[in-house]
PDB file of C-alpha atoms in Angstrom:
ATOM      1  CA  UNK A 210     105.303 111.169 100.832  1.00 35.00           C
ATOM      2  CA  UNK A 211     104.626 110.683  97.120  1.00 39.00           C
ATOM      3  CA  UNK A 212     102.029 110.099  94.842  1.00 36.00           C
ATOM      4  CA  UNK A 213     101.366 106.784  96.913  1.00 38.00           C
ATOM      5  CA  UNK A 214     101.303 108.407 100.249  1.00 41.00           C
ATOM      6  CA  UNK A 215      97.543 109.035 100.113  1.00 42.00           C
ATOM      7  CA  UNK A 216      95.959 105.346  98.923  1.00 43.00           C
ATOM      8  CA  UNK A 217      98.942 103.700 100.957  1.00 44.00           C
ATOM      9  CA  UNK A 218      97.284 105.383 104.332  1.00 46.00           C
ATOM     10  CA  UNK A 219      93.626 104.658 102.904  1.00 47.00           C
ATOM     11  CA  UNK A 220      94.286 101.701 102.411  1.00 44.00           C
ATOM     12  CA  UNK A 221      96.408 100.664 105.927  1.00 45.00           C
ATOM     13  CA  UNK A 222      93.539 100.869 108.178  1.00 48.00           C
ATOM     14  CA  UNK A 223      91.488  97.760 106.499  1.00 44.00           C
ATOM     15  CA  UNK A 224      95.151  95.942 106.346  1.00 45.00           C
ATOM     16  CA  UNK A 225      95.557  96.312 110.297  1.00 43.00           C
ATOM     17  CA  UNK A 226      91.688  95.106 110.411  1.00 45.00           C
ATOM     18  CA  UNK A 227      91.883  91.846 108.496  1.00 44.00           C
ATOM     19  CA  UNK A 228      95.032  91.327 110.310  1.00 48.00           C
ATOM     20  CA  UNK A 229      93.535  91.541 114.023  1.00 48.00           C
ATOM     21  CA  UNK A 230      90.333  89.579 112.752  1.00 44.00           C
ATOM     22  CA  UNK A 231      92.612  86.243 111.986  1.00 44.00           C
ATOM     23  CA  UNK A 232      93.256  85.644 115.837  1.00 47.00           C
ATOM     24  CA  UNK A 233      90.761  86.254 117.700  1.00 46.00           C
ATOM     25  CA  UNK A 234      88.209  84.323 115.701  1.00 41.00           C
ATOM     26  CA  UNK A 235      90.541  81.150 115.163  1.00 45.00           C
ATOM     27  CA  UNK A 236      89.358  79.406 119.147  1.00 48.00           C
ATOM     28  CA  UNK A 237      85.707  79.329 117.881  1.00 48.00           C
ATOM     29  CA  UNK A 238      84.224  78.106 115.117  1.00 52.00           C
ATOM     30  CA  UNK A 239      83.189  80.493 112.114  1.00 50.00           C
ATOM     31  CA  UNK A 240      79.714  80.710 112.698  1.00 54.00           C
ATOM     32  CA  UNK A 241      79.871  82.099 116.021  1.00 51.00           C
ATOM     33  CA  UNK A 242      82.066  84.774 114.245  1.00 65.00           C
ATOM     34  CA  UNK A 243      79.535  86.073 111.374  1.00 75.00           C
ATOM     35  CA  UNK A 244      79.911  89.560 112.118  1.00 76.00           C
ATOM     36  CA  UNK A 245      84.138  89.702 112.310  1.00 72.00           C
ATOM     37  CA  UNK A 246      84.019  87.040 109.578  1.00 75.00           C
ATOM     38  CA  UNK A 247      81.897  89.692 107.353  1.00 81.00           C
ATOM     39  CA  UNK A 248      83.858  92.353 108.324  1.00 80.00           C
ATOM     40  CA  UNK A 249      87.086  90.538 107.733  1.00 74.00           C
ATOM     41  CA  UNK A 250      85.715  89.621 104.295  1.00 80.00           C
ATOM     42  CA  UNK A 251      85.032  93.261 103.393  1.00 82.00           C
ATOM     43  CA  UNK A 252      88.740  93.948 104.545  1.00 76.00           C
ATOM     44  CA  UNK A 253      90.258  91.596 102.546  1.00 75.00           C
ATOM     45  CA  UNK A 254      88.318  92.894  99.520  1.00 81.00           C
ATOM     46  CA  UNK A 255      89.906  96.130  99.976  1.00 79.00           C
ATOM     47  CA  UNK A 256      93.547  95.033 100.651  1.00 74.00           C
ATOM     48  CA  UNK A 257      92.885  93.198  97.412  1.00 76.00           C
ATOM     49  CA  UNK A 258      91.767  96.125  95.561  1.00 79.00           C
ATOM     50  CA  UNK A 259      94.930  97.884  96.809  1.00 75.00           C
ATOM     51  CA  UNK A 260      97.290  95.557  95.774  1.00 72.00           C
ATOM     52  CA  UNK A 261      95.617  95.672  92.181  1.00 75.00           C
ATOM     53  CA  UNK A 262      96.184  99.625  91.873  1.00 75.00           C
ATOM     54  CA  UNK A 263      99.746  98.373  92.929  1.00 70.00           C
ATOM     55  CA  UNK A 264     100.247  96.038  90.053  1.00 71.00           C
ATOM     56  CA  UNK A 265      99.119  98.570  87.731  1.00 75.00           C
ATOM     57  CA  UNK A 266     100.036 101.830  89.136  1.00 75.00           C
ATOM     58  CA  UNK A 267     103.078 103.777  86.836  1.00 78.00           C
ATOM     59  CA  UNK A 268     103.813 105.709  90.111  1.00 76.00           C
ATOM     60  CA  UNK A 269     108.029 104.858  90.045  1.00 76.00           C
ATOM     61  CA  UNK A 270     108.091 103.510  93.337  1.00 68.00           C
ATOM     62  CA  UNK A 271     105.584 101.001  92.878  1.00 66.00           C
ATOM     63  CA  UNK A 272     107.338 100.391  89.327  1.00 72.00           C
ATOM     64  CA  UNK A 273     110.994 100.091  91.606  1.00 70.00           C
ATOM     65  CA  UNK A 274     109.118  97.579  93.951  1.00 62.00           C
ATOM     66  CA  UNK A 275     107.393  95.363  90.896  1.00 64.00           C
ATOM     67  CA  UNK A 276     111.098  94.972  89.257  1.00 68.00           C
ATOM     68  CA  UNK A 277     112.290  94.203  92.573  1.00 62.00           C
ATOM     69  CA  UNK A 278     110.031  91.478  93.119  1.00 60.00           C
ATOM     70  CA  UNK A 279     109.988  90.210  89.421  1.00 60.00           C
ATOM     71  CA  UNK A 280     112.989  89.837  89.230  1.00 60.00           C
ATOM     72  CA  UNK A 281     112.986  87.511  92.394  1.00 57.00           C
ATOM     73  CA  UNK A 282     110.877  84.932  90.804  1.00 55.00           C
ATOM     74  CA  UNK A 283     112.097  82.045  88.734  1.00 51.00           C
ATOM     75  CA  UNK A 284     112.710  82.472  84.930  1.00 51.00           C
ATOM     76  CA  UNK A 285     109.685  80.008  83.793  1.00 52.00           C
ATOM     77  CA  UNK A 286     106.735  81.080  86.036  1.00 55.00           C
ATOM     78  CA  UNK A 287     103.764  82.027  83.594  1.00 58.00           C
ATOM     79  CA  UNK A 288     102.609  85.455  83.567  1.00 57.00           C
ATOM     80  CA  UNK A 289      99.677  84.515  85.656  1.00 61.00           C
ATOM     81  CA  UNK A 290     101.637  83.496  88.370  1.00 62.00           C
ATOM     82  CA  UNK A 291     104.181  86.334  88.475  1.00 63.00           C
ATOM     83  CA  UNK A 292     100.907  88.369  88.739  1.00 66.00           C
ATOM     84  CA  UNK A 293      99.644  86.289  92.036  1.00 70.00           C
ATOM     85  CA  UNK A 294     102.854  86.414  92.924  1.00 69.00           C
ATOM     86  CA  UNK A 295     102.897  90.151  93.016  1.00 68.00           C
ATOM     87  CA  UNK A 296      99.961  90.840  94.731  1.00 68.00           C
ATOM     88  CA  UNK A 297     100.651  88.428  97.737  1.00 70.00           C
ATOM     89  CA  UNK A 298     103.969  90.542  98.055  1.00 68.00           C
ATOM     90  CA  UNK A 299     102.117  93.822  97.837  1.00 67.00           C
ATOM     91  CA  UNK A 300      99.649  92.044 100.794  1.00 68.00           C
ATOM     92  CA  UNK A 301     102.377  91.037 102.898  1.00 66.00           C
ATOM     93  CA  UNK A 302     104.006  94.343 102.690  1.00 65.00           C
ATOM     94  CA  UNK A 303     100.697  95.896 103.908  1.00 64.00           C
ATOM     95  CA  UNK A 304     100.617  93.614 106.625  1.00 63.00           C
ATOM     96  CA  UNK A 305     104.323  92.985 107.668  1.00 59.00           C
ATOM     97  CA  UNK A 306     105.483  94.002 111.209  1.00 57.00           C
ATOM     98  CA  UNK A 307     102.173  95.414 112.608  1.00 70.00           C
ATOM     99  CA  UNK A 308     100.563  92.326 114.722  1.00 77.00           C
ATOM    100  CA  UNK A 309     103.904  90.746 114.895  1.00 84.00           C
ATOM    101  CA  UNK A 310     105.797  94.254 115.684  1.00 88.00           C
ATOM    102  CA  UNK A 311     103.560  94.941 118.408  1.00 89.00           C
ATOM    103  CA  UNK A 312     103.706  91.244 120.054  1.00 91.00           C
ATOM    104  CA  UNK A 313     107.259  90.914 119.865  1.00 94.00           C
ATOM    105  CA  UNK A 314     107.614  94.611 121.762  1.00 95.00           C
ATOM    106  CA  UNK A 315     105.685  93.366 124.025  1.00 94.00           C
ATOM    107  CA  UNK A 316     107.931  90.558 124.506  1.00 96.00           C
ATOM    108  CA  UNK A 317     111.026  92.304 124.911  1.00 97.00           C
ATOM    109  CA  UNK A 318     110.098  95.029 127.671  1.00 96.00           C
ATOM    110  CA  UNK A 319     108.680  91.778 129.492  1.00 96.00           C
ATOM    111  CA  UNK A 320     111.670  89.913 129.946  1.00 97.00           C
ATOM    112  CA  UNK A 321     113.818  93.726 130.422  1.00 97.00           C
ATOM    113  CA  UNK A 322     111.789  94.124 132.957  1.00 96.00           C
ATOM    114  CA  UNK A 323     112.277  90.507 134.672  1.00 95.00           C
ATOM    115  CA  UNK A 324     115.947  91.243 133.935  1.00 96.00           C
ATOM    116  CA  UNK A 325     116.849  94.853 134.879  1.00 94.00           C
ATOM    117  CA  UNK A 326     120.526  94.126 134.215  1.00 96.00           C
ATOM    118  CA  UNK A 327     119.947  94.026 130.607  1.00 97.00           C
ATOM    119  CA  UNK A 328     116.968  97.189 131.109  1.00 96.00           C
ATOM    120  CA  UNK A 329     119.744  99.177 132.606  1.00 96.00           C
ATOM    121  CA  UNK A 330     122.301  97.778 129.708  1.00 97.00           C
ATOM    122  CA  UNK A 331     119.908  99.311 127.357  1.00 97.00           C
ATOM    123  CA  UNK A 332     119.021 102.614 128.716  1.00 95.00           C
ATOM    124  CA  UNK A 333     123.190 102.960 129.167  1.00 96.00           C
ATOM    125  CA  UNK A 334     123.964 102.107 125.892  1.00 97.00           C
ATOM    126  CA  UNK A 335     121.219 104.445 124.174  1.00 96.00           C
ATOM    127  CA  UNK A 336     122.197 107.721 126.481  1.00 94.00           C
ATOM    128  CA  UNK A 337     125.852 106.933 125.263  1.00 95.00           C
ATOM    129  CA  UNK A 338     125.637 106.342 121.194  1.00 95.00           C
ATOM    130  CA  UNK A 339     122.355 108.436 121.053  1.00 94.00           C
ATOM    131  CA  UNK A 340     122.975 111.453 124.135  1.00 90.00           C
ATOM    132  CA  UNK A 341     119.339 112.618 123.595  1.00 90.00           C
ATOM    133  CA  UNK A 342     119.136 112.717 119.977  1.00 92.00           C
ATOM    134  CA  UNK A 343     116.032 111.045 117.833  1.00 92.00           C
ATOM    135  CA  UNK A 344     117.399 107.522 116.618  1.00 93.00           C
ATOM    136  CA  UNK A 345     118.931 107.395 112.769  1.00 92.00           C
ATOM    137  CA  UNK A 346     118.638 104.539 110.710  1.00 88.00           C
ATOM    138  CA  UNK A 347     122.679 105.197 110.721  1.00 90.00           C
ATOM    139  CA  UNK A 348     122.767 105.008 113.901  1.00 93.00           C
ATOM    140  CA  UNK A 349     121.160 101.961 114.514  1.00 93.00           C
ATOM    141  CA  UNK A 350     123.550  99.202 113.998  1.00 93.00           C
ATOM    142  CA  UNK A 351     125.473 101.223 116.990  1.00 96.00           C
ATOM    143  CA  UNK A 352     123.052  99.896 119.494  1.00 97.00           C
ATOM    144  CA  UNK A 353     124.210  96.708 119.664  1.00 97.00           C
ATOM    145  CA  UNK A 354     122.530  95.953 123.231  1.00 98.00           C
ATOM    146  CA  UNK A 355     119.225  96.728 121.625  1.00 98.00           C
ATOM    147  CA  UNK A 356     120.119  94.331 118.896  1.00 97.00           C
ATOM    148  CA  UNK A 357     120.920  91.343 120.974  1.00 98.00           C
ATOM    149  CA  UNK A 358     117.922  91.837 122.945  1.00 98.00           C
ATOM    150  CA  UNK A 359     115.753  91.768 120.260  1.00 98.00           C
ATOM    151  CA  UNK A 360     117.391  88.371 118.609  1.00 98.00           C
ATOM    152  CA  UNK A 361     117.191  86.792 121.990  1.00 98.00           C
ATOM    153  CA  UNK A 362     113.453  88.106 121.985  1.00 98.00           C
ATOM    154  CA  UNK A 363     112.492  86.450 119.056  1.00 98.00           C
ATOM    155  CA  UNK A 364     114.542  83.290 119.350  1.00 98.00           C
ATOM    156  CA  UNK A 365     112.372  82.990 122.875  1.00 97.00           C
ATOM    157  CA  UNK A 366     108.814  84.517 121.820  1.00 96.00           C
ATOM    158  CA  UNK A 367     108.999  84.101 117.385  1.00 95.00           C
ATOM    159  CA  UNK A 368     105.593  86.097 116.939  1.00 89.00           C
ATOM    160  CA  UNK A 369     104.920  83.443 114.243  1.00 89.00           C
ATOM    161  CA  UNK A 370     105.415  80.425 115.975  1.00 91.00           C
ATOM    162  CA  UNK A 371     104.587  77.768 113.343  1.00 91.00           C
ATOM    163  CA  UNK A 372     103.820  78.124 109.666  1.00 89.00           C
ATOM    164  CA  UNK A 373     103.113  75.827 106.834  1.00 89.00           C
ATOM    165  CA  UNK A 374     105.080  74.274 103.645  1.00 88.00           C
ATOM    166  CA  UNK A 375     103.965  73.045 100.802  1.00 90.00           C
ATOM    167  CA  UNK A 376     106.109  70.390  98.943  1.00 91.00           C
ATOM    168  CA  UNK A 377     106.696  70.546  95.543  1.00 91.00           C
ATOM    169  CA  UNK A 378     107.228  67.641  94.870  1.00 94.00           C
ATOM    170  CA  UNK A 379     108.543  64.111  96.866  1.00 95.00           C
ATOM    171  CA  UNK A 380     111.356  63.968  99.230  1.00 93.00           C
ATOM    172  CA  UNK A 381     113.012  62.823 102.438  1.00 93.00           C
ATOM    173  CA  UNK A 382     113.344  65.138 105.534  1.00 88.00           C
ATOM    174  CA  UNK A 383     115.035  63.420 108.247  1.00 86.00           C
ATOM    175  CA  UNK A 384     114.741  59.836 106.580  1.00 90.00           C
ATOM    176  CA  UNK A 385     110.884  60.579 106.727  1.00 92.00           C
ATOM    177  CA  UNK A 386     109.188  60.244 103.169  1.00 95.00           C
ATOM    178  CA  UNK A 387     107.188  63.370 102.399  1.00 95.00           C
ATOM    179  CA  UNK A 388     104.554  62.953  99.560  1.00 96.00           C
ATOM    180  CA  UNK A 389     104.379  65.704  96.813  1.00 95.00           C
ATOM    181  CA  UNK A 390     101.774  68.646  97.623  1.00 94.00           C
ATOM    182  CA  UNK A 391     102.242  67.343 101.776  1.00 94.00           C
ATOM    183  CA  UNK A 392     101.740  69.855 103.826  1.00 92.00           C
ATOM    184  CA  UNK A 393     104.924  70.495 106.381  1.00 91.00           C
ATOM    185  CA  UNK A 394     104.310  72.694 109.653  1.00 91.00           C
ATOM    186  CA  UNK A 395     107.169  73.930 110.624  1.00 91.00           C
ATOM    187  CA  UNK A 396     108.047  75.972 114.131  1.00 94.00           C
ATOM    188  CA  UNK A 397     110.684  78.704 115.068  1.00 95.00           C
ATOM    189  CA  UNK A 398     109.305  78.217 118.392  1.00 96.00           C
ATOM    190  CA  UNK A 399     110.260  74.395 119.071  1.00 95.00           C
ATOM    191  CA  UNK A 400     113.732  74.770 117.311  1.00 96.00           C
ATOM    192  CA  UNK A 401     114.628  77.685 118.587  1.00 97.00           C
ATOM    193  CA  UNK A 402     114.380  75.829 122.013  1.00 96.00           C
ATOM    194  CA  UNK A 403     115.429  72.738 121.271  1.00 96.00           C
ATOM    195  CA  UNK A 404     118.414  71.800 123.883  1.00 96.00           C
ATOM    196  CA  UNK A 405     120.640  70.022 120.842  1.00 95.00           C
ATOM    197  CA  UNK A 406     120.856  73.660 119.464  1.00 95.00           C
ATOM    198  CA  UNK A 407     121.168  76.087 122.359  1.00 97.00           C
ATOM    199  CA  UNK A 408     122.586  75.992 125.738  1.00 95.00           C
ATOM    200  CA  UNK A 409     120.194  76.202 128.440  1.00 96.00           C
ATOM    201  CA  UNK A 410     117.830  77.073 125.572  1.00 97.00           C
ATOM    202  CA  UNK A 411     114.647  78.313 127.691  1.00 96.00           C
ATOM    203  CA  UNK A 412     116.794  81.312 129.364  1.00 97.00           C
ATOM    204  CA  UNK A 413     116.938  85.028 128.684  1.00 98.00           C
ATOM    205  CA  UNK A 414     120.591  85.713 127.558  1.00 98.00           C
ATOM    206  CA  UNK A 415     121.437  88.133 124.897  1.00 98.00           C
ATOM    207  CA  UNK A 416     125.082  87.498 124.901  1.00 97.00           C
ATOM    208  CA  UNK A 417     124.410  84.407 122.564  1.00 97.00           C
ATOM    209  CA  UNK A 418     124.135  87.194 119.725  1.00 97.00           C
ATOM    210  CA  UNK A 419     126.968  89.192 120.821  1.00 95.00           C
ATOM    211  CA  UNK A 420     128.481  88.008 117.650  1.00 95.00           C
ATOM    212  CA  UNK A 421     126.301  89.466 114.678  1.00 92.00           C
ATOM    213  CA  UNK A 422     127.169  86.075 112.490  1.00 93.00           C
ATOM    214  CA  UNK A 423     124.549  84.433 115.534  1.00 96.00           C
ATOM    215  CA  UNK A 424     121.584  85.768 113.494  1.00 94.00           C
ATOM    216  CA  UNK A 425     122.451  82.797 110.373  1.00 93.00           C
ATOM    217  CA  UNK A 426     122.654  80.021 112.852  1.00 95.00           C
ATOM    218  CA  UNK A 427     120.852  77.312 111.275  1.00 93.00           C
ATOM    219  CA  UNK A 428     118.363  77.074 114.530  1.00 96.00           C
ATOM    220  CA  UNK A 429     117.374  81.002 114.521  1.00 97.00           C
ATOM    221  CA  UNK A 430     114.426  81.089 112.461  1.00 95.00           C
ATOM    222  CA  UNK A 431     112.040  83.507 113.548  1.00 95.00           C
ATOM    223  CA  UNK A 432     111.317  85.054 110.030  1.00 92.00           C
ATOM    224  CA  UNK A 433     112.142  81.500 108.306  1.00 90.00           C
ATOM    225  CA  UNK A 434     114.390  81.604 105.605  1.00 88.00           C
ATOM    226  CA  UNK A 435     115.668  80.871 102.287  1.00 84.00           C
ATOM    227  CA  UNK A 436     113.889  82.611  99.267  1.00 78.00           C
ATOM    228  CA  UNK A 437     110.553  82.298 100.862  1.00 78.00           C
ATOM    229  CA  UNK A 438     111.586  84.112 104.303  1.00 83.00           C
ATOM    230  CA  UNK A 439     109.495  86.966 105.275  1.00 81.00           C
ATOM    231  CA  UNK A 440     109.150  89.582 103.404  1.00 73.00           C
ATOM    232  CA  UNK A 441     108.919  92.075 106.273  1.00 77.00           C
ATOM    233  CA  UNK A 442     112.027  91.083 107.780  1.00 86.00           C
ATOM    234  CA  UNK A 443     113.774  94.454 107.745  1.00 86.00           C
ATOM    235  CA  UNK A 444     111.331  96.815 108.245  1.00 83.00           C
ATOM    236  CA  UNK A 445     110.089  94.446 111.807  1.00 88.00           C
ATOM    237  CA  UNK A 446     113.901  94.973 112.691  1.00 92.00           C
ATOM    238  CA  UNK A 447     113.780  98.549 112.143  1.00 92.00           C
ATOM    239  CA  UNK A 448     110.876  99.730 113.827  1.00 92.00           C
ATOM    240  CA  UNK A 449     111.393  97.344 116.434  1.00 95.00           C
ATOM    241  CA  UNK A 450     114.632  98.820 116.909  1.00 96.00           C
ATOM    242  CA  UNK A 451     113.590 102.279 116.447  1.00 96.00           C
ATOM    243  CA  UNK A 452     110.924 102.522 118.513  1.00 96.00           C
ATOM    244  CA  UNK A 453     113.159 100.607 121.927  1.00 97.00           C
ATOM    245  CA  UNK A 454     115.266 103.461 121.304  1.00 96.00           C
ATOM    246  CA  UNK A 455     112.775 106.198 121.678  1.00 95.00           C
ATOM    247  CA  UNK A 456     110.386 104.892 124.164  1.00 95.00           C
ATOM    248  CA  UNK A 457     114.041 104.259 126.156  1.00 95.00           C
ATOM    249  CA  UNK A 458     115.165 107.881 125.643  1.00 94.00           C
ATOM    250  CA  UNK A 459     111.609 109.348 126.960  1.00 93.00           C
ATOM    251  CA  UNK A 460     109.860 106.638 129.368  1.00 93.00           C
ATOM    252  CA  UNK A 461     111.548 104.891 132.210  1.00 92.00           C
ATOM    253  CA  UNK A 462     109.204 101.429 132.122  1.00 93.00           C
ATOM    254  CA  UNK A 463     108.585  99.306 135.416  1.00 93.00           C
ATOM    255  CA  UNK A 464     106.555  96.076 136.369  1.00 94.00           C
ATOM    256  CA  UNK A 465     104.186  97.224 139.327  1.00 95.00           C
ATOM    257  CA  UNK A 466     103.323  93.678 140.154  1.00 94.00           C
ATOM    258  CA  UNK A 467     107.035  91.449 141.054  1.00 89.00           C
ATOM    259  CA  UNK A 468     105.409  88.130 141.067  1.00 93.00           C
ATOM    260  CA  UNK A 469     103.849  88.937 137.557  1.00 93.00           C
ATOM    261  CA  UNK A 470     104.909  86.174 134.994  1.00 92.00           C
ATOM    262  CA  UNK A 471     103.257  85.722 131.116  1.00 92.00           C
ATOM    263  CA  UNK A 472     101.358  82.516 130.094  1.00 92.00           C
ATOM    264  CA  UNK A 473     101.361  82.148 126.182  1.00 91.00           C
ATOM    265  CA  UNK A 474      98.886  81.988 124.671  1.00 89.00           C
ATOM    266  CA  UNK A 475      99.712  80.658 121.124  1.00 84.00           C
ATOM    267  CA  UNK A 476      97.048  81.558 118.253  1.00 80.00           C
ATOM    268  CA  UNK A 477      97.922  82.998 115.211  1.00 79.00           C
ATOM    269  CA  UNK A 478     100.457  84.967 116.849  1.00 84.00           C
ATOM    270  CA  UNK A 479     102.595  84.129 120.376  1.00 88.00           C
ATOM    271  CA  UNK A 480     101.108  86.724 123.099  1.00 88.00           C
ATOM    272  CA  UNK A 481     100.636  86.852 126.435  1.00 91.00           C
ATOM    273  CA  UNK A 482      97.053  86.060 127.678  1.00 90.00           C
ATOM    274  CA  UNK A 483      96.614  88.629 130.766  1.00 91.00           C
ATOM    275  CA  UNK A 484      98.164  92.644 130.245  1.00 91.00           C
ATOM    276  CA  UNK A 485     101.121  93.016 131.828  1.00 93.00           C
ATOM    277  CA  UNK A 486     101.134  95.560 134.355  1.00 94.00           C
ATOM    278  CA  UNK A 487     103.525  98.633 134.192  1.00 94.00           C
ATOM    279  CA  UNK A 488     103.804 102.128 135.401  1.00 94.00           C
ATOM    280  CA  UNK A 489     105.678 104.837 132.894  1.00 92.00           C
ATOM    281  CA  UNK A 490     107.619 107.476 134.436  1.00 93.00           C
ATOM    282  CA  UNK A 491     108.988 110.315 132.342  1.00 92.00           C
ATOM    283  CA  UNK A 492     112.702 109.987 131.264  1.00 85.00           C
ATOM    284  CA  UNK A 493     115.104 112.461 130.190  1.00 70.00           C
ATOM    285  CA  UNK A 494     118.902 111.766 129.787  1.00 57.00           C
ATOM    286  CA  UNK A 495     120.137 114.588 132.132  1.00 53.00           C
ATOM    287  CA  UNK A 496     118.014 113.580 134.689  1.00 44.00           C
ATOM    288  CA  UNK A 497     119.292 109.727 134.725  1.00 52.00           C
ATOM    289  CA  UNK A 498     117.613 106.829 134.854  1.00 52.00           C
TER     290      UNK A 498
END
């Protein structure tokens, strides 16, 4: 709601576009893509238009979200850069938690569904804090099976499973010299499997975040961290969340196919190459699982 309301949902549509034109076009080269290129171009040149009207807009919650983010930066960045600055934030905002919300879901009824103990643990859990009633943001941190599933979710499947660094200047990483302006990959995926971090690191097993001071260990990095994590963070955890709890409440979810197991396929985002197949069966909590 809100004076923003209305260009917010114009605008949404081309920010879900140029976000599902980045994978699929990244196995071949451009020019067999002219068409999604062009439309991805004409995307972008909307998003970009958006995020302008942001930076200028007096609407106060646009104004709230500018001093946020202002005040973020460091004290000597030039007024050109604060205003790049901005408008990547007001981009990432657009684009936070829609391709990578929707991968990581899928993720997480894929391995509830290989492991029905934690499937049932869920549906349990939501009947007894929730007993039918739409999910609360207050309620939320209450779910606490739903929470470790999802941490265990993305320390197996990070939707973003590498991203790149630039350094600002020289250093040593590991007693390896990196050159100013080098640029770093670095992936959730591989350290958040890596054996000299986790116990049997390549198994499904949500008790590892039973304690909620699991999330900072130094080898759980599926949104990166530091100043320059991601800026969707909170809102991916929400709706993630959110939306376990309600398709729980209504939907009772089951793989139709036993022998059915994912092969990742790794582009811009981790997802699983072939559908996976389910049958949903209306749920209701008087009626039981």
């Amino acid at each position: 709601s809100g004076p923003a309301s209305s260009p917010a949902k114009e605008y949404s549509r081309p920010g879900l576009a140029a976000g599902g034109l980045t994978t699929p076009t990244s196995r071949q080269p451009v020019t067999l893509h002219a068409a999604a290129m062009r439309a991805f171009t004409e995307a972008s040149s909307v998003i970009a238009r958006f995020a302008q009207q942001v930076c200028e807009s007096d609407a106060p919650e646009w104004l709230a979200m500018r001093a946020g983010v202002v005040a973020s930066l460091v004290d000597d960045m030039s007024a050109e850069h604060v205003g790049r600055h901005l408008r990547d934030e007001v981009v990432g905002m657009m684009l936070a938690a829609s391709e990578t919300t929707s991968t990581t879901l899928g993720w997480v009824w894929m391995l509830l569904l290989l492991h029905p103990r934690w499937h049932d643990a869920v549906c349990d859990e939501v009947d007894e804090v929730l007993g039918g009633r739409p999910v609360t943001a207050a309620e939320l941190p209450r779910l606490r099976v739903i929470q470790m599933v999802i941490h265990e979710t993305l320390r197996l499947y990070p939707a973003i499973w590498q991203t790149p660094r630039t350094a600002v200047c020289e250093t040593r990483l590991g007693g390896f010299l990196i050159p100013a302006q080098s640029l770093v990959m670095i992936s959730p995926y591989v350290v958040q499997r890596h054996e000299g971090y986790w116990a049997d690191p390549d198994s499904f097993e949500p008790e590892r975040f039973r304690d909620p001071a699991m999330v900072d260990h130094p080898a759980y990095v599926p949104f990166l961290t530091g100043r320059h994590s991601c800026v969707g963070k909170q809102f991916s955890l929400l709706l993630i969340s959110t939306i376990i709890a309600t398709v729980v409440q209504r939907a009772r979810i089951t793989l139709t196919d036993s022998s059915f197991r994912p092969v990742i396929e790794s582009l811009a985002t981790i997802r699983m190459r072939e559908p996976m197949p389910v049958r949903c069966d209306p749920r209701s909590v008087e009626g039981g699982r």
